[in-house]
Tab-separated table of C-alpha atoms (C1' of nucleotides) in Angstrom:
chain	number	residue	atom	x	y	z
A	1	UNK	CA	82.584	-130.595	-34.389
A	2	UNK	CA	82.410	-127.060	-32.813
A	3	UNK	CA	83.342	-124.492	-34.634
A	4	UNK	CA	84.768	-121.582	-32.461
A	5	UNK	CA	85.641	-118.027	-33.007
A	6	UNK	CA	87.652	-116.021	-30.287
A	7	UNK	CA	87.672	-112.126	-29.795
A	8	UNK	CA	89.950	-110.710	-27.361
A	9	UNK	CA	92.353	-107.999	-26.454
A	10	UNK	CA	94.830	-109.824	-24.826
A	11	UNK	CA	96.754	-112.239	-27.618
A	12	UNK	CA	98.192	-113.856	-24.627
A	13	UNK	CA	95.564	-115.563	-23.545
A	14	UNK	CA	94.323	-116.631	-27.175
A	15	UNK	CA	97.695	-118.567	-27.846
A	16	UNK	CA	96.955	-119.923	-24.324
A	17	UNK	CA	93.444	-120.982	-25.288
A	18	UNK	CA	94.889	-122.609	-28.412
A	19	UNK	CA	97.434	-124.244	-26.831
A	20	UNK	CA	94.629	-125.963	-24.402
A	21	UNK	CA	92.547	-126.835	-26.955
A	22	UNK	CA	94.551	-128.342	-29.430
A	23	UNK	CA	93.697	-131.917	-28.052
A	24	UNK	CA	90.680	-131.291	-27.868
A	25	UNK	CA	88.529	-133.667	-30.584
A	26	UNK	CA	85.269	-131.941	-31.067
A	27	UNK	CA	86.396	-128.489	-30.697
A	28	UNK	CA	88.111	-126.536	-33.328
A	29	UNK	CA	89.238	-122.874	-33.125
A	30	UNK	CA	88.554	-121.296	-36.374
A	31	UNK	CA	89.913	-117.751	-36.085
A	32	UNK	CA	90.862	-115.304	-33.506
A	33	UNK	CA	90.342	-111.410	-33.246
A	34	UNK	CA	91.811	-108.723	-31.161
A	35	UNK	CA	88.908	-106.628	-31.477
A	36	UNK	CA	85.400	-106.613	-32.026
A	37	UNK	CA	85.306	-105.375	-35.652
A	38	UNK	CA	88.145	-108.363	-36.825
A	39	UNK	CA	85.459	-110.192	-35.057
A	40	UNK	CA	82.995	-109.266	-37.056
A	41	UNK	CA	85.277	-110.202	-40.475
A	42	UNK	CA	85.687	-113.635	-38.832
A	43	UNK	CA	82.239	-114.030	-37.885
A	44	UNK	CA	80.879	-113.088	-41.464
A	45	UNK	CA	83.139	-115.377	-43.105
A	46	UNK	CA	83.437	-118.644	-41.437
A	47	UNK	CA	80.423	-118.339	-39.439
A	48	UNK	CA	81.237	-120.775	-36.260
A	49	UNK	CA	78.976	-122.472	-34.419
A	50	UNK	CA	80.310	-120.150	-30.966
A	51	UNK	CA	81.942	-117.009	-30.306
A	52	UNK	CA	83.963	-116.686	-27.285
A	53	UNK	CA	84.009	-113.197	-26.706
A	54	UNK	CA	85.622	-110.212	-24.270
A	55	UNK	CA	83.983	-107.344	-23.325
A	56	UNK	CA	86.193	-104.676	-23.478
A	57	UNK	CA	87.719	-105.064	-26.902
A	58	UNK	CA	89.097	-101.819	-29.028
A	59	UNK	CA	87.199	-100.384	-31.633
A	60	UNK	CA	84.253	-102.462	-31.024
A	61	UNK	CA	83.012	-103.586	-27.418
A	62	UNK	CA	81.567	-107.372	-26.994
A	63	UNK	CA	78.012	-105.850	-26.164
A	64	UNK	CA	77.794	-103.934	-29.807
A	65	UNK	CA	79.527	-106.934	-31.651
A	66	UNK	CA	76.968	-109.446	-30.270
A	67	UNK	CA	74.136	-107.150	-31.171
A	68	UNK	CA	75.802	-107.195	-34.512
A	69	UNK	CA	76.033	-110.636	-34.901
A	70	UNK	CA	72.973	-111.792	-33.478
A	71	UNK	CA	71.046	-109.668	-36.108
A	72	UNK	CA	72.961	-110.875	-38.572
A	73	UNK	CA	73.422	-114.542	-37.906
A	74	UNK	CA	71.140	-115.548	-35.042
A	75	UNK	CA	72.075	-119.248	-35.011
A	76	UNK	CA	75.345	-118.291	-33.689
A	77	UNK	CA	76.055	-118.967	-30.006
A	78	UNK	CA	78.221	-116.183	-27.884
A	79	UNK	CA	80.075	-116.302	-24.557
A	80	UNK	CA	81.250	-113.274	-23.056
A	81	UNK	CA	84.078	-114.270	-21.346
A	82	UNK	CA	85.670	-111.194	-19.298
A	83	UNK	CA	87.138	-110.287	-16.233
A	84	UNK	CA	83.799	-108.618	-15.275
A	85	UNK	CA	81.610	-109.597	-12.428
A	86	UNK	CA	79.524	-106.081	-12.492
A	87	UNK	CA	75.708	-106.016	-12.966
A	88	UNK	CA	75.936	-103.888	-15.283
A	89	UNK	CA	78.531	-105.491	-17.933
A	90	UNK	CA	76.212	-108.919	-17.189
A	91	UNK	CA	73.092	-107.100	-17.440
A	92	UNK	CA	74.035	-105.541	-20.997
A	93	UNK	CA	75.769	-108.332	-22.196
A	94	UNK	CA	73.188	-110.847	-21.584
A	95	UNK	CA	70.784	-108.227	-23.047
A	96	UNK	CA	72.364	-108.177	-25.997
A	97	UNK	CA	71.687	-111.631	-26.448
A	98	UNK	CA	74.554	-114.231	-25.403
A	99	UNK	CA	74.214	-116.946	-24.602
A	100	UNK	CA	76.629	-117.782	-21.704
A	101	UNK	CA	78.402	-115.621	-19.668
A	102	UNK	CA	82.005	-116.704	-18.198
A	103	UNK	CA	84.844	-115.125	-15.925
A	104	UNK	CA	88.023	-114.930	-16.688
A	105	UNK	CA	89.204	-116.073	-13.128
A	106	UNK	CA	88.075	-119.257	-13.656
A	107	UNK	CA	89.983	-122.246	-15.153
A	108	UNK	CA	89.559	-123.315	-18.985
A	109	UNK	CA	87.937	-126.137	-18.548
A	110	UNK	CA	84.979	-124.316	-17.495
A	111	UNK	CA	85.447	-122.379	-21.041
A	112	UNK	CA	85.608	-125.749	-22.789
A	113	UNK	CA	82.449	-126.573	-20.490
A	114	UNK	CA	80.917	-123.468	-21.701
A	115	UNK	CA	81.344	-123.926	-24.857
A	116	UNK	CA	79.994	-127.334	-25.109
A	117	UNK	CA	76.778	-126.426	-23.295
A	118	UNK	CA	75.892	-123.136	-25.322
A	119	UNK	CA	76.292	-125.518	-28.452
A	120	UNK	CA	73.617	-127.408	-27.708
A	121	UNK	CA	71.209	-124.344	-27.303
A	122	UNK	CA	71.554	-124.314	-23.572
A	123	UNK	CA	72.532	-120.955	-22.221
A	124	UNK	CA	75.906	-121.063	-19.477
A	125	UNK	CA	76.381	-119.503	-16.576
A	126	UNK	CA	79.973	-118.807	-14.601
A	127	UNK	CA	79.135	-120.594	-11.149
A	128	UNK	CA	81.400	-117.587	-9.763
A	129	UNK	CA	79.063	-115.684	-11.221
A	130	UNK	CA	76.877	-113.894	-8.702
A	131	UNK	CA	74.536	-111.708	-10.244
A	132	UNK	CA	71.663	-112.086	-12.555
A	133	UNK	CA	68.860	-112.838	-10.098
A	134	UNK	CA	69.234	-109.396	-8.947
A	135	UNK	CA	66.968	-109.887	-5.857
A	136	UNK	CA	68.218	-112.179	-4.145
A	137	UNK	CA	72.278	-111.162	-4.333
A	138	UNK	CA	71.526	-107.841	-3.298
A	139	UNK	CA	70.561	-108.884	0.213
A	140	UNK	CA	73.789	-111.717	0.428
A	141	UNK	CA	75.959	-109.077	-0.139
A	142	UNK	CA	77.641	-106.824	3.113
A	143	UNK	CA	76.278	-103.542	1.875
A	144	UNK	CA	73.089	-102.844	1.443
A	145	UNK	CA	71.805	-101.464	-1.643
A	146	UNK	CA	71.376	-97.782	-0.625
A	147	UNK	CA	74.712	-98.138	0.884
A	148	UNK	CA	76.369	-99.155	-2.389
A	149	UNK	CA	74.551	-96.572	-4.512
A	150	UNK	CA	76.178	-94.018	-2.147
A	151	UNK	CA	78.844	-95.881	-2.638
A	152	UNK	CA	78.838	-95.724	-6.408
A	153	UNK	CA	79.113	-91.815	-5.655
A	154	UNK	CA	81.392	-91.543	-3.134
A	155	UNK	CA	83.764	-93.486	-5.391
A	156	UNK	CA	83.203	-90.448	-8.188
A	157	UNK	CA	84.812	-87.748	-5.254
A	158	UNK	CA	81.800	-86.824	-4.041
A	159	UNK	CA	81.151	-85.285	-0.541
A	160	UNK	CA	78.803	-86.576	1.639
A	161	UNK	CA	76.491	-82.927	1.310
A	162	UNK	CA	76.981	-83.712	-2.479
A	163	UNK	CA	75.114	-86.818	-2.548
A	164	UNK	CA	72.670	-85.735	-0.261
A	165	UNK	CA	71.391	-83.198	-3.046
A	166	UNK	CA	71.790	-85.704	-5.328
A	167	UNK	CA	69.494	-88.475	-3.725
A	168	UNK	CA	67.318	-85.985	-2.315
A	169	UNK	CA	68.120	-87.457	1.677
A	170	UNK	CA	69.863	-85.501	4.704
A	171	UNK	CA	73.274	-85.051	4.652
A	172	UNK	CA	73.527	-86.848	8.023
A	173	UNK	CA	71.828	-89.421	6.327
A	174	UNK	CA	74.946	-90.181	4.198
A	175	UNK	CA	76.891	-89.646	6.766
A	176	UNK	CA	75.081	-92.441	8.844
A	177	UNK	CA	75.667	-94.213	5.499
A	178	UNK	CA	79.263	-93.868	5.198
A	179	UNK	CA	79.483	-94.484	8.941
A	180	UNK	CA	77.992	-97.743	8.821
A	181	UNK	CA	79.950	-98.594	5.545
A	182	UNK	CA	83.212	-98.149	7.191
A	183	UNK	CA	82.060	-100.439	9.902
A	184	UNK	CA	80.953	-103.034	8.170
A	185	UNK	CA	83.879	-102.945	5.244
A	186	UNK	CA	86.833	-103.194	8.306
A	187	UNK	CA	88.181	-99.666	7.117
A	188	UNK	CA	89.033	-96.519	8.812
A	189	UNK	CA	88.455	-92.911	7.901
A	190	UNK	CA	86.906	-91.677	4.828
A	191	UNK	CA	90.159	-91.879	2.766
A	192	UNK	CA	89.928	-95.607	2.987
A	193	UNK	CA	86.853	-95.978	1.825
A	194	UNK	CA	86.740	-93.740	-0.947
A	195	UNK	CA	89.566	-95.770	-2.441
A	196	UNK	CA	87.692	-99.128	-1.342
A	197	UNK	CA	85.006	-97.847	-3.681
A	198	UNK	CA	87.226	-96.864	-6.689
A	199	UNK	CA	89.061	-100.118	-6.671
A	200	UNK	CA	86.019	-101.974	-5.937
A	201	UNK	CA	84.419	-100.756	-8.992
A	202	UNK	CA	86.317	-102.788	-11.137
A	203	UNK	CA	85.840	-105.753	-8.951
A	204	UNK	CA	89.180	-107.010	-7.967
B	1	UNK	CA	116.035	-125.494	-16.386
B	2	UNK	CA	114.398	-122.453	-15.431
B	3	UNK	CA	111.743	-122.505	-12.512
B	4	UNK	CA	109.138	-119.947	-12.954
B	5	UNK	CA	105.840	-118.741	-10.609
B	6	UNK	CA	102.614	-116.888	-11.963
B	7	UNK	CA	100.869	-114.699	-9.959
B	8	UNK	CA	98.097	-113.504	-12.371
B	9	UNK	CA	94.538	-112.464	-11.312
B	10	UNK	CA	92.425	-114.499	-14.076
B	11	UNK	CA	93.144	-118.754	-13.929
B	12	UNK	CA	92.371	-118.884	-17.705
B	13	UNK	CA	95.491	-117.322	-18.753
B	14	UNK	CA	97.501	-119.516	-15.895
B	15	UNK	CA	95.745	-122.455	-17.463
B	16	UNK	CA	96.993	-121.450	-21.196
B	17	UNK	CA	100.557	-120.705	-19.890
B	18	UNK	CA	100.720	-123.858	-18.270
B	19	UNK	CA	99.890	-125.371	-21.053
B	20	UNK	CA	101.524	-123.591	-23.605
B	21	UNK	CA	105.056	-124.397	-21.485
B	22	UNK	CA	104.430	-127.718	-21.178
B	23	UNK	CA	106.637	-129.259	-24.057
B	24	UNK	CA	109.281	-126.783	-23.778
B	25	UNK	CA	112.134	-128.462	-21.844
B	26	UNK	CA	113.848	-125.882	-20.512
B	27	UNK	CA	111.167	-123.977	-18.356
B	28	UNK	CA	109.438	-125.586	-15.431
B	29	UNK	CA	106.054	-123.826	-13.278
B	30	UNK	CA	106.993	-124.665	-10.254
B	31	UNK	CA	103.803	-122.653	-8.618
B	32	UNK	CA	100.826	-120.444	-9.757
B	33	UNK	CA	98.955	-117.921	-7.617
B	34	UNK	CA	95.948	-115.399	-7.835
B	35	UNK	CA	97.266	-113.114	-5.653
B	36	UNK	CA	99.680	-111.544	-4.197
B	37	UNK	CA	99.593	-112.967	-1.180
B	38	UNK	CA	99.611	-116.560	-2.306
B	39	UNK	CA	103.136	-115.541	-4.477
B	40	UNK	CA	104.739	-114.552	-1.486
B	41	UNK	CA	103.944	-117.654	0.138
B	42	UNK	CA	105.074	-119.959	-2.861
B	43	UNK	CA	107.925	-118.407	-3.993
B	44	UNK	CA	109.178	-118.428	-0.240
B	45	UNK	CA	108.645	-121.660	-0.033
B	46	UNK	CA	109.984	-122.869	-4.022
B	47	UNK	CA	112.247	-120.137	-4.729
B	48	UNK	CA	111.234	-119.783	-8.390
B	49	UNK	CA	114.050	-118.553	-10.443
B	50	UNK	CA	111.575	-116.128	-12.437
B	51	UNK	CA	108.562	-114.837	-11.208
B	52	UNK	CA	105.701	-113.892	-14.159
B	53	UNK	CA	103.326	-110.771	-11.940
B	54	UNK	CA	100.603	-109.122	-12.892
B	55	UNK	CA	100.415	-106.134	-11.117
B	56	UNK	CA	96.855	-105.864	-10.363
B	57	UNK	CA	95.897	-108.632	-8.253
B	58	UNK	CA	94.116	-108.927	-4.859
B	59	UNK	CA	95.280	-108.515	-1.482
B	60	UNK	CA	98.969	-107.241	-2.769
B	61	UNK	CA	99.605	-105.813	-6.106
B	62	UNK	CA	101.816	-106.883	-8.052
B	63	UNK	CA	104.234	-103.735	-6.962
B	64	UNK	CA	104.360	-104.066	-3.975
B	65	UNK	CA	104.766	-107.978	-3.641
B	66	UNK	CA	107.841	-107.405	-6.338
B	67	UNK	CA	109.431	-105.119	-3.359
B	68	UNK	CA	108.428	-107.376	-0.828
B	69	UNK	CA	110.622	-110.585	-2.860
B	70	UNK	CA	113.155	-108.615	-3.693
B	71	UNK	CA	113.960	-107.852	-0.855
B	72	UNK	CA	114.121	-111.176	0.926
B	73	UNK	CA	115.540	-113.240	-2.289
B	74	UNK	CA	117.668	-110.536	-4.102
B	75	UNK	CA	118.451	-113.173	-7.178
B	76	UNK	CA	114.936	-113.216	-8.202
B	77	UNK	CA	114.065	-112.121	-11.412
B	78	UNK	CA	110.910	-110.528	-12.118
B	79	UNK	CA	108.645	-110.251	-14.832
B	80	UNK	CA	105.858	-107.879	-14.966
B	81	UNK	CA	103.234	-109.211	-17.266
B	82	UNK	CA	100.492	-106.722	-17.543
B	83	UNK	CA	97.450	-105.174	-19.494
B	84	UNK	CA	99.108	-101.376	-18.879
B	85	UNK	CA	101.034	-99.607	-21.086
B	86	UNK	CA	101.201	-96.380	-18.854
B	87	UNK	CA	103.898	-94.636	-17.992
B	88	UNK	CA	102.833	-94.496	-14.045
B	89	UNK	CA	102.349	-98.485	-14.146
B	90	UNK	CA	105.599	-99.007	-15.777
B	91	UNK	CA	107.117	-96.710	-13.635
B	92	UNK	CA	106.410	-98.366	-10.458
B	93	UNK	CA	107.193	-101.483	-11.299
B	94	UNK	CA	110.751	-100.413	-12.876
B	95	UNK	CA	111.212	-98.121	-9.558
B	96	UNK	CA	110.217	-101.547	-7.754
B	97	UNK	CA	113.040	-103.457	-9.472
B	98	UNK	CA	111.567	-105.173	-12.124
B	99	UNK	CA	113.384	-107.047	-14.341
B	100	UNK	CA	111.015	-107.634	-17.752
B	101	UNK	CA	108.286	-105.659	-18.457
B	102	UNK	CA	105.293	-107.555	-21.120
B	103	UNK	CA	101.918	-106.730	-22.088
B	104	UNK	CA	99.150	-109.456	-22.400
B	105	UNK	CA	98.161	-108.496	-26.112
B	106	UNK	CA	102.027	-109.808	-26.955
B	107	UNK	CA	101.589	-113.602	-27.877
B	108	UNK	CA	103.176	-116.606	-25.622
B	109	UNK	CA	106.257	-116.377	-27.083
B	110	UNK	CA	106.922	-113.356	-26.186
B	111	UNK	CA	106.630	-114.493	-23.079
B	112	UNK	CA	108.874	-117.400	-23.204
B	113	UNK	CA	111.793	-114.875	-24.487
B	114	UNK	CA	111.143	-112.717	-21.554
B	115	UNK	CA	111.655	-115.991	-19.199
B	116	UNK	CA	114.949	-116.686	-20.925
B	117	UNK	CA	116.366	-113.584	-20.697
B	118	UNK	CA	116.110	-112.344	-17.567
B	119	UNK	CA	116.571	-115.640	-16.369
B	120	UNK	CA	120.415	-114.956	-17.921
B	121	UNK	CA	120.542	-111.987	-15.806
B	122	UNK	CA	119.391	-109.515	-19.098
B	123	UNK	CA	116.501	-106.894	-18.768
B	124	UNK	CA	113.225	-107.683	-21.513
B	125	UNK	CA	111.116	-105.228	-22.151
B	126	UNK	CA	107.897	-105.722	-24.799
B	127	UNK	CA	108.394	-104.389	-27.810
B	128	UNK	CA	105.196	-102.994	-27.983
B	129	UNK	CA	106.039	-100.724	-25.087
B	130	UNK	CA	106.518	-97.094	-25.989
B	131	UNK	CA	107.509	-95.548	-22.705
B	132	UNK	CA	111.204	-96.545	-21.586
B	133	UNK	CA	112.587	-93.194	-22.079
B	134	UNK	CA	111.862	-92.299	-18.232
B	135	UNK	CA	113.848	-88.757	-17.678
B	136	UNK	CA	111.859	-87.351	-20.401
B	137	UNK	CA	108.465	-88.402	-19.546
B	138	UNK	CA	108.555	-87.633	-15.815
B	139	UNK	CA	110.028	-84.200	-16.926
B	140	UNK	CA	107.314	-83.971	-18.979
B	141	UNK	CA	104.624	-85.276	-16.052
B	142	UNK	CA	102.736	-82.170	-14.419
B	143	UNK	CA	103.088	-83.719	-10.964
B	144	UNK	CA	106.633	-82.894	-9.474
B	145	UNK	CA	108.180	-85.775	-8.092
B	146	UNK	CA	107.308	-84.904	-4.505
B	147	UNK	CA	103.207	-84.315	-5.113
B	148	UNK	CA	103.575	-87.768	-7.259
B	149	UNK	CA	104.833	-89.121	-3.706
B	150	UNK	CA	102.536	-87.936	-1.574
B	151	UNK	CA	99.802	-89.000	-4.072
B	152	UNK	CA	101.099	-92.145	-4.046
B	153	UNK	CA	100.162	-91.712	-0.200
B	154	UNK	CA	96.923	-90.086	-0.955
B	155	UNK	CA	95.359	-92.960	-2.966
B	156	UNK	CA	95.925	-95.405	-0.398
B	157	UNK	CA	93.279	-93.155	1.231
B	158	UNK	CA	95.788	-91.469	4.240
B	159	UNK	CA	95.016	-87.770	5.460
B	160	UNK	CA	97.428	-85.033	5.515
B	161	UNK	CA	98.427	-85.324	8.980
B	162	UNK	CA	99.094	-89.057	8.941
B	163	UNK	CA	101.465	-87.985	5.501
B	164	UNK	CA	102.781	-85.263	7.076
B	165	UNK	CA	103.790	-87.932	9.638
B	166	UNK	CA	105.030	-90.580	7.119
B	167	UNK	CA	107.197	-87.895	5.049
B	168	UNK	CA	108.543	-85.809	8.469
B	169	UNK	CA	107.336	-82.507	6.968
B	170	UNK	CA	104.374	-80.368	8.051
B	171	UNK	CA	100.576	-81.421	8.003
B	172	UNK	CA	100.745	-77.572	5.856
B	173	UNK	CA	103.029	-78.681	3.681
B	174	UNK	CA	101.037	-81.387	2.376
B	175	UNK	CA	98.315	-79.123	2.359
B	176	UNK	CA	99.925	-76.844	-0.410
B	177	UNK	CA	100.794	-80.090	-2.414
B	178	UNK	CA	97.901	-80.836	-1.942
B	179	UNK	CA	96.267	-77.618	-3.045
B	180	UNK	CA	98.542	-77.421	-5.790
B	181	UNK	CA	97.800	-80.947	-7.273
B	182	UNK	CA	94.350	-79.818	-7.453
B	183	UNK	CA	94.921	-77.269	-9.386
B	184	UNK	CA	97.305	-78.456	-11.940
B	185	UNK	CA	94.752	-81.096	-12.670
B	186	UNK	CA	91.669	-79.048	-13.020
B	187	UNK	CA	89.660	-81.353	-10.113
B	188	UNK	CA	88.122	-79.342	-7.418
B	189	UNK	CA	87.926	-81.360	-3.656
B	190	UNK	CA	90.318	-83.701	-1.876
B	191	UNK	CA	87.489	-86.594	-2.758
B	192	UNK	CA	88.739	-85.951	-6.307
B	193	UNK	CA	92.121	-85.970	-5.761
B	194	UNK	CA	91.649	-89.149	-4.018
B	195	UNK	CA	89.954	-90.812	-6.909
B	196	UNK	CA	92.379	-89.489	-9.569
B	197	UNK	CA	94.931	-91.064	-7.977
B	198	UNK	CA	93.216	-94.212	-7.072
B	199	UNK	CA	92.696	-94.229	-10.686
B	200	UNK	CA	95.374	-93.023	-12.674
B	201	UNK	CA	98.060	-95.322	-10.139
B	202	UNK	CA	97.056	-97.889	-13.297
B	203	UNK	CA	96.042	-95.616	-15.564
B	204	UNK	CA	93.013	-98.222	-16.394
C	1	DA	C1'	53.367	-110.197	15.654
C	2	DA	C1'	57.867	-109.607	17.136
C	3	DA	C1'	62.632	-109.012	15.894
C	4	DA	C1'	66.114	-107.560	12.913
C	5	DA	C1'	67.868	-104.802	9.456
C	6	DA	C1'	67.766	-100.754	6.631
C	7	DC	C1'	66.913	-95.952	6.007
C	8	DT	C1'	66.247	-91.731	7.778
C	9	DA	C1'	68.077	-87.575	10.472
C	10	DG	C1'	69.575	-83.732	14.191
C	11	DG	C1'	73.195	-81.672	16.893
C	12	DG	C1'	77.557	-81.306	18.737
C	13	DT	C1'	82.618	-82.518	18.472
C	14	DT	C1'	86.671	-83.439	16.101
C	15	DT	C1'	89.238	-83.751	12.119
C	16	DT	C1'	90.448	-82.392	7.725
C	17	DT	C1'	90.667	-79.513	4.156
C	18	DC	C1'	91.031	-74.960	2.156
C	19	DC	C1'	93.008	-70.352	1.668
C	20	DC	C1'	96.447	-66.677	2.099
C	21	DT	C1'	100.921	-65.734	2.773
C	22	DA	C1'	105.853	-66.521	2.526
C	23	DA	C1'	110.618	-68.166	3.103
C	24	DA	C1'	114.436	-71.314	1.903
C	25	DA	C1'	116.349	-74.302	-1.676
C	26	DC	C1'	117.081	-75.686	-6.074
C	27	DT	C1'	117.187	-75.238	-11.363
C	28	DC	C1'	118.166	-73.355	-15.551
C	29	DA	C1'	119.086	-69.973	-18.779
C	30	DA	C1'	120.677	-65.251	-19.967
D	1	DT	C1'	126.499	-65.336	-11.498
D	2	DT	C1'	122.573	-63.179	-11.114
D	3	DG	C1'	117.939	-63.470	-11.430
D	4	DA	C1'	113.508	-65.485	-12.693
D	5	DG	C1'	110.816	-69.494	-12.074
D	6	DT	C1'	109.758	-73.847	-9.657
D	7	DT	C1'	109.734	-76.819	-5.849
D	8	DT	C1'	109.518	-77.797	-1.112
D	9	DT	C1'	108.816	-76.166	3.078
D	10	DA	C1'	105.328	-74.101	6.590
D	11	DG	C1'	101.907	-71.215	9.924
D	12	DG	C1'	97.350	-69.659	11.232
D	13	DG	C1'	92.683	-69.124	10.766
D	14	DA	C1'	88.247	-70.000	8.243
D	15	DA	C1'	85.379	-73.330	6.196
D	16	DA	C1'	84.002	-77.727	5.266
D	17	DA	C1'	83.697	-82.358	5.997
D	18	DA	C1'	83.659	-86.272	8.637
D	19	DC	C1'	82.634	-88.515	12.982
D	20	DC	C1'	79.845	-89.771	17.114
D	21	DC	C1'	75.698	-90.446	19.777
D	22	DT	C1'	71.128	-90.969	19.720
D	23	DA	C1'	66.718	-92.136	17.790
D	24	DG	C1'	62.434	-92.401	14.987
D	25	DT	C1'	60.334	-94.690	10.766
D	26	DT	C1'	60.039	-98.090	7.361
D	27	DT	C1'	60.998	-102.531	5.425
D	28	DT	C1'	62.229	-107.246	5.690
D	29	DT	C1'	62.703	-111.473	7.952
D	30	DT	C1'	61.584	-114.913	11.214
DNA sequence: AAAAAACTAGGGTTTTTCCCTAAAACTCAA
DNA sequence: TTGAGTTTTAGGGAAAAACCCTAGTTTTTT
């Protein structure tokens, strides 16, 4: 029998986990949390075999509660299981320590799959997932990665002379940037893709 | 019975939903979608009695694809079922002709009440919600109803001229608003106007 | 080694924003 | 109802930003 523990914000989508798992023989859902330090309470009191766990959580964020629970219990297995498909949400949470790392767009069964595999010490990885070999994505992708660390700025508000002095290049060299950018990304003007790039950074 | 579509950006709550509804005899899911695209295309084609819409999905939010069916199947009801709790968010989708407004950290159930109500015609809005009084808070808003308009305009990344265009006034004219929105918000640069109301459209 | 892609950049043109000023319309309270 | 304050409207000119064309250098891929 696994033992599971679930943190996240949205109570929704626990009942709906519930609900799908009920049936389910050799899973058990042992408590639920709405943020990370009722997680922790949970954790430290029933101590399940897997935590299912969001990032963004109030109070207590899935990156510091796995720290925390790692330290303290390190034969417990975590999923993040979030909406976010960002390097850097992957790249902390996995540094943290868990163990499996699923998206929220995906179907339950793959939690269920997840959740199986990380139980038997194997780590899990969303196949939607597209970024922890960091070489080889950056190339797949239809920006380049100079163009999406201008990017990353231009979605702050920041002019193209701006990010010149911040990267230390021409400003026509940004603007070849953004150019190209636009191009490639279908949009017009640099309205468009300044709000490409804010919208984009939460990875619709 | 009461036929109901999801649009909703993340399959693992669609998944619970589904089946969370599944024994209850009186509501059917005739259709789920991931976008807001996909609803238009399913609820053309199934005419769901209720429609359950996140508002921040790909391709079409969920505001404008509640405009877009109520407009071409008036009896419609539609549920707004959402991680916001901002005024701006709620707003919209009000102004768009919502008929329920939930939150995804209510449970299922309250989910399930908000299908039977406004199935009956009613209005449901989440408990939990703490912004209905609308004349005060947009009195109350530093944005005048006008510069909220042609932000709206702004964040979808147009220029002055082409909202000057859109509105009939002067490109000046939405110059000053422009100038003045600045201002009143303490940013400095149309780039971060842009992104502030990019942004604050959800108030993430 | 050649080809392709990415990164760099100058200079000139066009577009957009920014600034100052100001009038008409509307709102709300004295 | 008068008057002060706010909103919406707008012109013209200066400043800034974006856009376009071209092109050399470096890096990556084939």
């Amino acid at each position: 029998m696994i033992t599971v523990a679930i943190a996240e914000d949205h109570q929704a989508l626990i009942d709906g986990i519930q609900s799908y798992v009920r049936y389910e023989e050799d899973i058990k859902i042992i408590g639920h949390a709405n943020n990370g330090e009722e997680l922790l309470k949970i954790v430290r009191l029933k101590q399940p075999k897997v935590v299912l766990c969001d990032i963004r959580m109030p109070k207590l964020d899935g990156i510091e509660a796995t720290k925390i629970i790692l330290k303290e219990l390190p034969y417990t297995k975590i999923v993040a299981f979030t909406m976010f498909d960002q390097d850097e949400a992957v790249k902390q949470m996995l540094g943290a320590g868990a163990h499996g790392y699923i998206l929220k767009n995906s179907s339950l069964d793959v939690v269920l799959e997840a959740i199986r595999v990380v139980a038997t010490g194997k780590t899990f990885y969303d196949r939607k997932l597209h970024l922890p070999n960091t070489q080889k994505n950056s190339s797949k992708s239809v920006l380049s990665s100079r163009e999406r660390e201008i990017l990353q700025l231009i979605a702050k508000g920041r002019t193209s002379h701006q990010i010149s002095e911040e990267l230390f290049i021409g400003k026509s060299t940004v603007d070849t940037h953004r150019k190209n950018m636009i191009r490639k990304l279908g949009l017009s003007g640099a309205g468009e893709l300044l709000r490409y790039a804010v919208e984009k950074k939460y990875e619709f």
